[in-house]
């Protein structure tokens, strides 16, 4: 006991100093905690999180790659090797017509069937709790945002669309092969991006008279959802690959051939199909309830 | 009174008169005071102790300046940060003929024996030591494939060598990055055929090298790991970004009419369609660093193709798309060096592609045998490709042999 008392007296001043400092810190922590509590009680700040899982299907089954097992509406047998594409400007629409646009820090998302990490997008931006009627997004990148050299790192960089053909980035590369006449297997590059118009129909860069923005907005069907405070909802955005070649236009590889970057008519046809029913939506799960 | 109120009551008391604490807080702060005194004493002791030590190890970070349009993500492993001292050491080792562990003048071999700066760090097709540009090791054994240029490798995270065997994505610790390539080069029979014990000993016996290792890595104990790290650091500095095309992209120099026509051919699908694999205005590395079966063969017997690494059937006959920077200096071309000139390469892509189940879909021109360029178009395309020659890179003294190599 005696030793202890001596210790106290030696450290008396130091102890006083520590007490003062520690109490100030404690007070600050309490104030912050109270402020935080009052914030979370504010109904206008209630919010949840959204995740998108990107999948690729063909005829209602997960897409199988590099195997000639599919037949399109034009009766082309075909296979798919890889798909790479951008979606951008995702919007969550409320019933009153207003919408929340996903943060401009992550307004363009890249999906690559060879890179699993790109197939799950955990949106950083919180979404206000409430009911939403639908989700929409831009397939590709809008004219305003599709600027050359904005992506310097792979994999997005490798989507660049040459300056001579309009610049910016491919909206999509869907590469595969089809079975042509005489059982010849021919590769196709179903690449979509900025189109060109050519004077006299001569496909030559020197005869380009203008560029065509082929990006389009997709209203995901049946994509209404409700989100509560603290929810993390995972949605599936499914690409139904066969529909690129089906509706409203039957897309025939024998007619359009293996390359379409300089064929605006082919890209227009493909994009009109894309807007129709290529993408579908499904609410997968509420992660917080698992 | 519940515990929450007790806590607040104690707090209130302490605020009013901090010198008179409640028993609860008293105990806490006594412990704090004890802990504080121990920390202070420890710090005082350690600072006294340190004052007796020599100057602490503090290498200077090496900063890579990202050229216009180049990627910002660099392949620098966390365990080998780049430093000025490390790069300087790596450069000396890169040019040191004793790197195989042998010191006899007749048996010297260094990285630079084959990786020659003036040939974009390849051996070169006109090198009298390597007939037609086919390299071999000190034993005379040929390498499995011809060389790849040692250029802008700091931006490759997708695998090194023609088949990507060495890759940061590998789970194998042996084949992960440039550091491992250095080690492999030193011991491989078809390269230096070195003995690691001798290698370490040779440099350990040279005091000025020991001093350089100490400055670079804080130790005087030389190891193969540190040798590899140092050389890898130097290799990561080998950046080419000042070709005529780079200057064109920066608005500093115009291309000729012929070069511009070639540029358009390079980047259009209806033209040469080179850009999907070899980059262009949106990818200044002039490679995606990916692997493609580009339609060279109908029979595939090389066990060291990409398929040999991945086991994926679609990788049969696939090899890395090489960078086209300085390509006019880096023949012979393709993994097996089957083409001696760029003219032969362009002719192949124009008319002689072979369709197989394994050809990459990006080679869709195969249905016509190739891109079918006219003589004028071939000439234009080659003119453009030659704008990718970077004279500054080829003669930059920072990449060359140091004026002084330790112990020589």
XYZ file of C-alpha atoms in Angstrom:
698
model
C 0.000 0.000 0.000
C 2.757 2.338 0.947
C 4.504 1.799 -2.360
C 1.294 2.506 -4.185
C 0.705 5.816 -2.412
C 4.200 6.942 -3.199
C 3.616 6.102 -6.840
C 0.468 8.239 -6.858
C 2.150 11.262 -5.350
C 5.012 11.094 -7.862
C 2.615 10.971 -10.714
C 0.034 13.354 -9.294
C 0.508 16.109 -11.851
C 0.833 13.704 -14.706
C -2.318 11.945 -13.571
C -4.218 15.231 -13.526
C -3.086 16.015 -17.030
C -4.130 12.593 -18.304
C -7.515 12.880 -16.659
C -8.229 16.200 -18.322
C -7.214 15.017 -21.779
C -9.041 11.721 -21.517
C -12.234 13.389 -20.425
C -12.152 15.802 -23.333
C -11.763 12.895 -25.723
C -14.599 11.010 -24.042
C -16.837 14.042 -24.330
C -16.122 14.357 -28.029
C -16.897 10.672 -28.598
C -20.217 10.994 -26.755
C -21.201 14.062 -28.798
C -20.386 12.289 -32.068
C -22.287 9.186 -31.008
C -25.359 11.262 -30.157
C -25.203 13.095 -33.466
C -24.889 9.797 -35.347
C -27.834 8.297 -33.492
C -30.012 11.275 -34.278
C -28.998 11.028 -37.960
C -29.963 7.383 -38.325
C -33.322 8.185 -36.766
C -34.003 10.673 -39.558
C -36.447 8.963 -41.936
C -35.259 11.015 -44.909
C -31.796 9.403 -44.590
C -32.934 5.776 -44.654
C -31.132 3.898 -47.381
C -29.971 0.540 -48.695
C -27.460 -0.881 -51.122
C -27.763 -2.433 -54.566
C -25.623 -5.078 -56.256
C -25.866 -6.153 -59.876
C -24.985 -9.644 -60.992
C -24.433 -9.807 -64.769
C -25.195 -13.121 -66.439
C -25.355 -14.435 -70.007
C -28.002 -16.905 -71.105
C -29.047 -18.600 -74.294
C -32.469 -20.205 -74.624
C -33.062 -19.846 -70.881
C -29.902 -21.683 -69.899
C -26.517 -20.297 -68.881
C -24.439 -19.615 -71.985
C -21.908 -22.298 -72.886
C -18.805 -20.996 -74.596
C -16.867 -22.223 -77.612
C -19.280 -24.953 -78.556
C -21.427 -24.904 -81.713
C -24.714 -25.799 -80.036
C -26.875 -22.769 -80.753
C -29.086 -21.965 -83.721
C -30.423 -18.480 -84.289
C -33.650 -17.372 -85.981
C -31.841 -17.209 -89.327
C -30.959 -20.849 -88.757
C -27.265 -20.110 -88.406
C -25.575 -22.555 -86.089
C -23.200 -20.544 -83.944
C -20.996 -20.430 -80.873
C -19.857 -17.627 -78.596
C -16.286 -17.215 -77.357
C -16.496 -14.096 -75.234
C -18.620 -11.036 -74.537
C -17.362 -7.694 -73.324
C -19.655 -4.686 -72.914
C -20.388 -1.446 -71.110
C -23.533 -0.304 -69.384
C -23.786 3.225 -68.039
C -26.054 5.803 -66.418
C -28.117 3.362 -64.373
C -31.304 4.994 -63.064
C -33.735 3.895 -60.351
C -37.183 5.350 -61.133
C -39.703 6.204 -58.430
C -43.450 6.147 -58.999
C -43.596 9.941 -59.245
C -41.297 9.853 -62.270
C -38.231 11.148 -60.450
C -35.158 8.952 -60.445
C -31.860 8.376 -58.733
C -28.866 8.218 -61.057
C -25.943 6.104 -59.867
C -23.042 8.256 -58.813
C -21.024 9.836 -61.548
C -17.909 8.345 -59.987
C -19.012 4.905 -61.179
C -21.414 5.764 -63.959
C -19.869 3.365 -66.500
C -19.546 -0.325 -65.729
C -17.614 -2.887 -67.769
C -18.655 -6.534 -68.003
C -16.326 -9.230 -69.325
C -17.242 -12.907 -69.520
C -13.566 -13.799 -69.027
C -13.185 -11.678 -65.871
C -15.469 -12.816 -63.034
C -14.850 -9.682 -60.952
C -16.568 -7.556 -63.590
C -19.727 -9.649 -63.355
C -20.650 -8.447 -59.865
C -21.036 -4.713 -59.403
C -21.485 -3.596 -55.815
C -22.781 -0.098 -56.273
C -21.119 2.275 -53.854
C -23.880 4.833 -53.878
C -26.621 4.158 -51.309
C -30.185 4.079 -52.604
C -32.899 5.804 -50.622
C -35.351 3.435 -48.979
C -38.707 3.211 -50.716
C -40.515 1.801 -53.692
C -39.126 1.952 -57.213
C -41.041 1.275 -60.421
C -38.195 0.340 -62.737
C -34.490 0.370 -63.502
C -33.015 1.658 -66.740
C -29.513 1.924 -68.139
C -27.658 2.987 -71.252
C -26.292 0.092 -73.284
C -22.849 1.322 -74.263
C -21.888 4.886 -73.402
C -23.722 8.110 -74.213
C -22.288 10.534 -76.772
C -21.451 13.036 -74.056
C -19.447 10.551 -72.034
C -17.931 8.357 -74.738
C -14.621 10.188 -74.879
C -11.438 8.686 -76.324
C -8.608 7.865 -73.930
C -10.718 8.145 -70.780
C -9.738 4.573 -69.893
C -5.988 4.071 -69.811
C -5.937 0.762 -67.945
C -6.987 -2.686 -69.116
C -9.478 -4.254 -69.464
C -11.631 -1.201 -70.295
C -8.780 0.309 -72.356
C -8.886 -2.588 -74.801
C -12.438 -1.611 -75.755
C -11.240 1.533 -77.539
C -13.051 2.357 -80.783
C -10.589 3.834 -83.287
C -10.617 7.576 -83.725
C -10.971 7.153 -87.479
C -14.297 5.388 -86.939
C -15.716 7.868 -84.435
C -13.560 7.333 -81.357
C -14.557 6.488 -77.805
C -15.126 2.840 -76.908
C -16.858 -0.268 -78.226
C -20.257 -0.644 -76.595
C -19.825 -4.374 -76.962
C -17.615 -7.054 -78.418
C -19.401 -10.367 -78.866
C -17.028 -12.741 -80.610
C -17.853 -16.152 -81.942
C -18.120 -18.378 -84.989
C -20.934 -19.655 -87.167
C -21.401 -22.545 -89.534
C -21.626 -21.163 -93.044
C -22.255 -22.831 -96.365
C -20.315 -25.997 -97.153
C -19.840 -26.551 -93.413
C -17.223 -23.805 -93.290
C -16.780 -22.388 -89.812
C -16.395 -18.620 -89.995
C -15.526 -16.265 -87.153
C -17.730 -13.249 -86.472
C -17.041 -10.078 -84.510
C -20.410 -8.695 -83.441
C -18.957 -5.352 -82.396
C -21.177 -2.373 -81.622
C -20.171 1.256 -81.238
C -20.292 4.570 -83.073
C -21.378 4.101 -86.665
C -20.344 6.027 -89.738
C -22.128 7.256 -92.833
C -20.154 7.019 -96.057
C -20.592 9.165 -99.162
C -21.857 7.011 -102.002
C -21.796 3.979 -99.748
C -18.057 3.589 -100.304
C -16.600 2.041 -97.153
C -13.498 4.168 -96.906
C -12.507 6.454 -94.062
C -11.940 9.288 -96.519
C -15.595 9.155 -97.548
C -17.060 9.362 -94.033
C -19.667 12.139 -93.916
C -20.833 11.724 -90.329
C -21.046 9.548 -87.265
C -24.032 7.793 -85.700
C -24.504 7.308 -81.973
C -25.825 3.796 -81.640
C -26.069 3.592 -77.852
C -29.555 3.026 -76.525
C -31.511 3.109 -73.287
C -32.805 -0.148 -71.847
C -35.891 -0.128 -69.614
C -35.519 -3.368 -67.732
C -38.926 -5.103 -67.758
C -40.474 -5.977 -64.377
C -37.667 -4.262 -62.524
C -39.735 -2.568 -59.807
C -38.447 -3.131 -56.289
C -38.748 -2.025 -52.698
C -35.768 -1.356 -50.546
C -35.739 -0.812 -46.809
C -33.225 0.872 -44.586
C -30.176 -1.394 -44.257
C -31.143 -3.726 -47.107
C -28.578 -4.926 -49.624
C -30.459 -6.150 -52.673
C -28.782 -8.170 -55.373
C -30.299 -7.938 -58.849
C -29.510 -10.025 -61.888
C -29.138 -8.304 -65.239
C -29.315 -11.117 -67.735
C -28.210 -10.915 -71.350
C -30.301 -13.285 -73.438
C -27.791 -13.753 -76.216
C -30.139 -15.328 -78.781
C -32.262 -12.177 -78.786
C -29.503 -10.126 -80.398
C -30.315 -12.091 -83.540
C -34.080 -12.456 -83.252
C -36.435 -9.599 -82.541
C -37.638 -7.447 -84.291
C -35.023 -8.218 -86.960
C -33.730 -11.640 -87.887
C -29.967 -11.214 -87.977
C -28.304 -13.555 -90.465
C -24.541 -13.999 -90.164
C -24.431 -15.213 -93.753
C -25.838 -11.856 -94.832
C -23.926 -9.490 -92.525
C -20.644 -11.388 -92.450
C -17.899 -11.425 -89.849
C -17.320 -7.722 -89.266
C -19.736 -4.823 -88.775
C -17.766 -1.933 -87.219
C -17.958 -0.079 -90.531
C -21.441 -1.258 -91.391
C -23.936 1.103 -89.786
C -26.915 -0.754 -91.175
C -25.831 -3.940 -89.428
C -25.110 -2.135 -86.169
C -28.475 -0.327 -86.324
C -30.230 -3.647 -86.856
C -28.356 -5.199 -83.944
C -29.033 -2.264 -81.625
C -32.752 -2.296 -82.392
C -32.766 -5.944 -81.398
C -30.748 -5.096 -78.305
C -33.244 -2.516 -77.147
C -36.131 -4.905 -77.565
C -35.612 -7.878 -75.288
C -31.952 -8.801 -74.940
C -31.799 -7.775 -71.296
C -34.023 -9.045 -68.529
C -34.144 -8.494 -64.803
C -34.512 -10.544 -61.703
C -34.300 -9.731 -58.009
C -32.066 -12.408 -56.564
C -31.856 -11.889 -52.848
C -31.653 -9.551 -49.941
C -28.175 -10.269 -48.652
C -28.924 -9.042 -45.144
C -31.654 -11.641 -44.776
C -29.369 -14.575 -45.653
C -29.239 4.044 -10.947
C -28.469 2.029 -13.980
C -24.943 1.684 -15.342
C -25.474 4.259 -18.072
C -26.382 6.943 -15.559
C -23.568 5.914 -13.250
C -21.159 6.397 -16.133
C -22.568 9.836 -16.952
C -22.528 10.815 -13.270
C -18.867 9.894 -12.979
C -18.120 11.825 -16.091
C -19.916 14.889 -14.779
C -18.012 14.771 -11.487
C -14.729 14.463 -13.246
C -15.421 17.388 -15.527
C -16.224 19.620 -12.557
C -13.111 18.674 -10.620
C -10.711 16.537 -12.555
C -8.297 16.384 -9.628
C -10.839 14.468 -7.571
C -11.868 11.380 -9.430
C -14.389 8.718 -8.630
C -12.883 5.353 -7.615
C -13.929 3.906 -10.974
C -12.012 6.421 -13.089
C -9.193 6.586 -10.576
C -8.257 2.980 -11.280
C -8.424 3.513 -15.020
C -6.135 6.504 -15.004
C -3.661 4.960 -12.648
C -3.303 2.149 -15.157
C -2.989 4.699 -17.926
C -0.262 6.511 -16.048
C 1.633 3.277 -15.498
C 1.364 2.339 -19.143
C 2.412 5.835 -20.198
C 5.524 5.742 -18.043
C 6.517 2.394 -19.516
C 6.032 3.677 -23.053
C 8.073 6.820 -22.367
C 10.900 4.869 -20.781
C 10.929 2.412 -23.649
C 11.081 5.224 -26.178
C 13.883 6.960 -24.278
C 15.819 3.721 -24.088
C 15.369 2.884 -27.729
C 16.311 6.395 -28.862
C 19.516 6.208 -26.764
C 20.217 2.817 -28.218
C 19.624 4.028 -31.791
C 22.045 6.876 -31.466
C 24.842 4.317 -31.396
C 23.722 2.777 -34.709
C 25.030 3.811 -38.136
C 22.767 5.727 -40.528
C 19.515 3.747 -40.943
C 18.608 2.048 -44.235
C 16.631 4.579 -46.251
C 16.740 4.092 -50.023
C 15.348 6.766 -52.324
C 12.048 5.819 -53.953
C 12.243 5.578 -57.741
C 9.363 7.382 -59.365
C 7.988 6.200 -62.697
C 6.490 9.107 -64.601
C 3.430 7.912 -66.522
C 3.692 9.046 -70.161
C 0.701 10.560 -71.925
C -2.046 8.014 -72.487
C -0.187 5.187 -70.748
C -1.763 3.011 -68.042
C -1.586 4.198 -64.475
C -1.623 0.673 -63.035
C 1.917 -0.641 -62.738
C 3.095 -4.188 -62.204
C 5.367 -3.563 -59.231
C 5.064 -6.245 -56.553
C 4.618 -5.071 -52.976
C 7.732 -6.950 -51.891
C 9.961 -5.157 -54.387
C 9.286 -1.429 -54.334
C 11.468 0.452 -56.796
C 14.301 2.563 -55.446
C 17.056 4.576 -57.081
C 19.604 2.348 -55.395
C 17.858 -0.842 -56.460
C 17.635 0.284 -60.083
C 21.297 1.319 -60.126
C 22.313 -2.050 -58.709
C 20.052 -3.885 -61.135
C 21.539 -2.033 -64.073
C 25.072 -2.973 -63.018
C 24.084 -6.628 -62.623
C 22.195 -6.613 -65.946
C 25.416 -5.674 -67.725
C 27.769 -7.782 -65.605
C 29.196 -10.822 -67.419
C 29.803 -12.576 -64.108
C 26.050 -13.027 -63.530
C 26.255 -16.752 -64.310
C 28.738 -17.143 -61.463
C 31.682 -17.648 -63.803
C 34.545 -15.193 -63.959
C 36.722 -16.681 -66.673
C 36.874 -14.174 -69.560
C 35.830 -16.909 -72.003
C 32.640 -17.773 -70.138
C 31.178 -14.415 -69.280
C 27.496 -13.941 -70.011
C 25.102 -11.264 -68.841
C 21.515 -10.303 -69.564
C 22.890 -7.786 -72.024
C 24.672 -10.481 -74.019
C 21.325 -11.220 -75.664
C 19.182 -8.288 -74.539
C 20.851 -5.524 -76.514
C 19.562 -1.990 -76.058
C 20.049 -0.995 -79.702
C 17.816 -3.919 -80.689
C 15.055 -3.009 -78.246
C 16.641 -5.482 -75.820
C 16.476 -8.403 -78.218
C 19.518 -10.046 -79.782
C 18.748 -8.706 -83.269
C 18.460 -10.480 -86.574
C 21.893 -9.325 -87.781
C 23.780 -10.314 -84.652
C 26.788 -12.481 -85.689
C 26.537 -14.420 -82.422
C 22.948 -15.483 -83.050
C 22.346 -16.557 -86.639
C 19.156 -14.985 -88.035
C 18.262 -13.755 -84.573
C 17.743 -17.215 -83.036
C 19.172 -17.046 -79.518
C 20.906 -19.806 -77.619
C 22.420 -20.123 -74.191
C 26.022 -20.363 -73.098
C 25.896 -24.129 -73.699
C 24.752 -23.592 -77.281
C 21.284 -24.938 -76.520
C 18.616 -22.879 -78.341
C 15.823 -21.172 -76.461
C 12.357 -22.734 -76.910
C 11.083 -19.643 -78.716
C 12.685 -16.548 -80.191
C 13.032 -13.474 -78.011
C 10.419 -10.945 -76.965
C 11.390 -7.294 -76.607
C 12.136 -6.067 -73.112
C 10.087 -2.938 -73.315
C 7.304 -1.352 -71.224
C 7.103 -4.530 -69.142
C 6.069 -2.576 -66.074
C 2.619 -2.330 -67.692
C 2.202 -6.038 -68.281
C 0.183 -7.839 -65.631
C -1.072 -10.498 -67.993
C 1.868 -12.870 -68.116
C 5.392 -12.902 -69.520
C 6.948 -15.096 -72.213
C 5.176 -16.162 -75.405
C 2.812 -18.409 -73.467
C 2.378 -16.285 -70.330
C 3.968 -18.930 -68.130
C 5.258 -16.283 -65.746
C 2.301 -14.316 -64.479
C 1.240 -12.423 -61.351
C -2.011 -14.396 -61.593
C -0.175 -17.686 -61.060
C -0.635 -19.448 -57.788
C 2.844 -20.908 -58.218
C 5.415 -18.896 -56.324
C 8.083 -19.876 -58.839
C 6.590 -18.204 -61.900
C 5.014 -14.978 -60.760
C 6.818 -11.961 -62.080
C 9.902 -10.416 -63.687
C 11.909 -11.327 -60.596
C 11.308 -15.006 -61.364
C 12.229 -14.510 -65.027
C 15.626 -13.208 -63.907
C 16.211 -16.223 -61.726
C 15.070 -18.556 -64.512
C 17.412 -16.859 -66.985
C 20.392 -17.290 -64.715
C 19.934 -21.015 -64.128
C 18.351 -22.161 -67.428
C 20.563 -24.370 -69.542
C 19.440 -22.551 -72.697
C 20.411 -19.223 -71.137
C 23.175 -18.638 -68.565
C 23.319 -22.154 -67.109
C 24.512 -20.605 -63.862
C 25.037 -22.032 -60.411
C 23.242 -20.009 -57.772
C 25.835 -20.620 -55.069
C 28.612 -19.419 -57.341
C 26.537 -16.428 -58.465
C 26.006 -15.262 -54.895
C 29.617 -15.875 -53.976
C 31.009 -13.942 -56.931
C 29.181 -10.773 -55.952
C 29.646 -11.331 -52.212
C 33.397 -11.176 -52.836
C 33.249 -7.749 -54.472
C 33.113 -5.088 -51.720
C 31.621 -2.365 -53.898
C 28.744 -4.693 -54.840
C 28.211 -5.526 -51.163
C 27.955 -1.800 -50.496
C 25.430 -1.408 -53.330
C 23.272 -4.235 -51.958
C 23.387 -2.601 -48.565
C 22.200 0.694 -49.996
C 19.498 -0.966 -52.066
C 18.197 -3.575 -49.643
C 19.729 -2.785 -46.242
C 21.786 -5.958 -46.039
C 25.269 -7.051 -46.899
C 24.134 -10.648 -47.364
C 23.767 -11.156 -51.107
C 21.128 -13.629 -52.227
C 19.610 -14.762 -55.515
C 16.352 -13.216 -54.364
C 17.967 -9.789 -54.037
C 19.864 -10.158 -57.317
C 16.571 -10.943 -59.053
C 14.780 -8.086 -57.367
C 17.426 -5.575 -58.375
C 17.497 -6.620 -62.029
C 13.691 -6.663 -62.128
C 13.671 -3.093 -60.836
C 15.989 -2.011 -63.639
C 13.929 -3.852 -66.249
C 10.824 -2.012 -65.081
C 12.489 1.293 -65.916
C 12.839 0.332 -69.605
C 10.060 2.537 -70.911
C 9.503 3.519 -74.515
C 7.139 6.463 -74.971
C 8.837 8.830 -77.365
C 8.423 7.409 -80.839
C 7.246 9.530 -83.741
C 3.754 8.172 -83.135
C 3.887 9.230 -79.463
C 4.840 12.718 -80.590
C 1.943 12.670 -83.051
C -0.463 11.698 -80.269
C 0.886 14.519 -78.112
C 0.466 17.007 -80.970
C 4.196 17.571 -81.303
C 4.851 16.116 -84.733
C 2.805 15.329 -87.827
C 2.833 11.985 -89.601
C 3.459 11.881 -93.326
C 0.561 11.187 -95.693
C 1.770 7.631 -96.175
C 2.106 7.064 -92.407
C -1.360 8.479 -91.810
C -2.855 6.169 -94.412
C -1.065 3.314 -92.684
C -2.437 4.445 -89.308
C -5.978 4.331 -90.695
C -5.360 0.865 -92.119
C -3.945 -0.257 -88.780
C -7.048 0.851 -86.865
C -9.904 -0.058 -89.196
C -11.693 -3.356 -89.467
C -12.015 -3.034 -93.233
C -8.291 -2.204 -93.441
C -5.504 -4.162 -91.752
C -7.562 -4.691 -88.585
C -4.433 -4.810 -86.432
C -5.764 -2.793 -83.488
C -7.919 -5.400 -81.768
C -4.777 -7.298 -80.707
C -2.035 -4.702 -81.110
C -3.615 -1.516 -79.726
C -3.391 1.879 -81.343
C -4.586 5.366 -80.492
C -6.455 4.002 -77.452
C -3.699 1.657 -76.324
C -0.179 3.074 -76.688
C 1.480 -0.142 -75.517
C 0.663 -1.581 -78.965
C -0.295 -4.889 -77.431
C -3.173 -6.121 -75.324
C -0.695 -8.570 -73.737
C -3.252 -11.285 -74.503
C -2.787 -14.595 -76.323
C -4.234 -15.462 -79.707
C -4.124 -18.224 -82.260
C -3.498 -15.990 -85.255
C -3.919 -18.587 -87.984
C -0.336 -19.559 -88.723
C -0.705 -23.349 -88.699
C -3.017 -26.266 -89.226
C -1.079 -28.676 -87.020
C -0.026 -27.777 -83.491
C 2.827 -29.649 -81.877
C 4.509 -27.055 -79.653
C 3.978 -28.102 -76.007
C 4.868 -24.573 -74.929
C 1.925 -22.754 -76.504
C -0.709 -21.074 -74.351
C -2.642 -24.335 -74.188
C 0.389 -25.826 -72.444
C -0.242 -23.373 -69.621
C -4.037 -23.154 -69.408
C -5.194 -26.525 -70.725
C -8.004 -24.657 -72.494
C -8.580 -26.105 -75.981
C -9.190 -22.642 -77.378
C -5.599 -21.758 -76.451
C -4.113 -24.363 -78.775
C -1.578 -22.629 -81.006
C -2.068 -19.331 -79.173
C 0.810 -17.016 -78.284
C 1.242 -13.523 -76.932
C 0.525 -10.605 -79.225
C 3.850 -8.822 -79.114
C 4.197 -5.087 -78.759
C 4.829 -3.435 -82.104
C 7.057 -0.764 -80.589
C 10.473 -0.926 -82.258
C 9.171 -3.928 -84.178
C 11.384 -3.221 -87.165
C 14.372 -4.089 -84.924
C 13.009 -7.221 -83.323
C 12.901 -9.818 -86.047
C 12.653 -12.652 -86.674
C 8.898 -12.651 -86.132
C 6.304 -14.946 -84.526
C 7.119 -17.275 -81.622
C 9.239 -19.523 -83.837
C 10.856 -16.758 -85.849
C 9.407 -18.041 -89.141
C 9.326 -14.597 -90.745
C 12.512 -12.613 -91.227
C 11.008 -9.317 -92.369
C 7.987 -7.148 -91.737
C 7.071 -7.561 -95.402
C 6.738 -11.293 -94.856
C 4.569 -10.699 -91.790
C 2.226 -8.330 -93.619
C 2.034 -10.737 -96.537
C 1.049 -13.513 -94.124
C -1.753 -11.443 -92.569
C -2.844 -10.332 -96.008
C -3.169 -13.677 -97.783
C -2.016 -16.728 -95.882
C -4.126 -17.171 -92.749
C -5.174 -20.745 -92.023
C -8.607 -21.537 -90.607
C -8.762 -24.137 -87.846
C -11.163 -24.737 -84.967
C -8.638 -22.960 -82.734
C -8.196 -19.703 -84.633
C -9.223 -16.693 -82.580
C -12.530 -15.147 -83.706
C -10.733 -11.802 -84.018
C -9.013 -13.327 -87.060
C -12.302 -13.231 -88.981
C -10.499 -12.144 -92.169
C -9.394 -15.749 -92.438
C -12.467 -16.429 -94.573
C -10.713 -14.448 -97.309
C -7.274 -15.811 -96.501
C -6.391 -12.518 -94.810
C -6.970 -8.775 -94.959
C -6.138 -8.659 -98.675
C -4.040 -5.488 -98.736
C -2.812 -4.002 -101.985
C 0.880 -3.296 -102.541
C 0.305 0.372 -101.740
C -1.597 -0.498 -98.573
C 1.150 -2.829 -97.417
C 3.680 -0.086 -97.960
C 1.523 2.426 -96.059
C 1.011 0.023 -93.189
C 4.724 -0.629 -92.818
C 5.410 3.105 -92.940
C 3.055 3.567 -90.015
C 4.519 0.661 -88.061
C 7.942 2.225 -88.426
C 6.685 5.368 -86.648
C 6.709 3.174 -83.529
C 10.498 3.149 -83.510
C 11.746 5.040 -80.461
C 15.298 6.299 -80.989
C 15.429 7.835 -77.541
C 14.702 4.459 -75.967
C 17.339 2.766 -78.078
C 20.072 5.165 -77.039
C 18.964 6.384 -73.604
C 22.164 6.254 -71.497
C 20.115 5.378 -68.406
C 19.318 2.048 -70.025
C 22.832 1.413 -71.271
C 25.921 -0.144 -69.756
C 27.030 1.819 -66.681
C 30.339 3.652 -66.958
C 31.595 1.691 -63.968
C 30.684 -1.853 -63.019
C 31.811 -2.828 -59.502
C 34.943 -4.891 -59.388
C 35.890 -4.299 -62.993
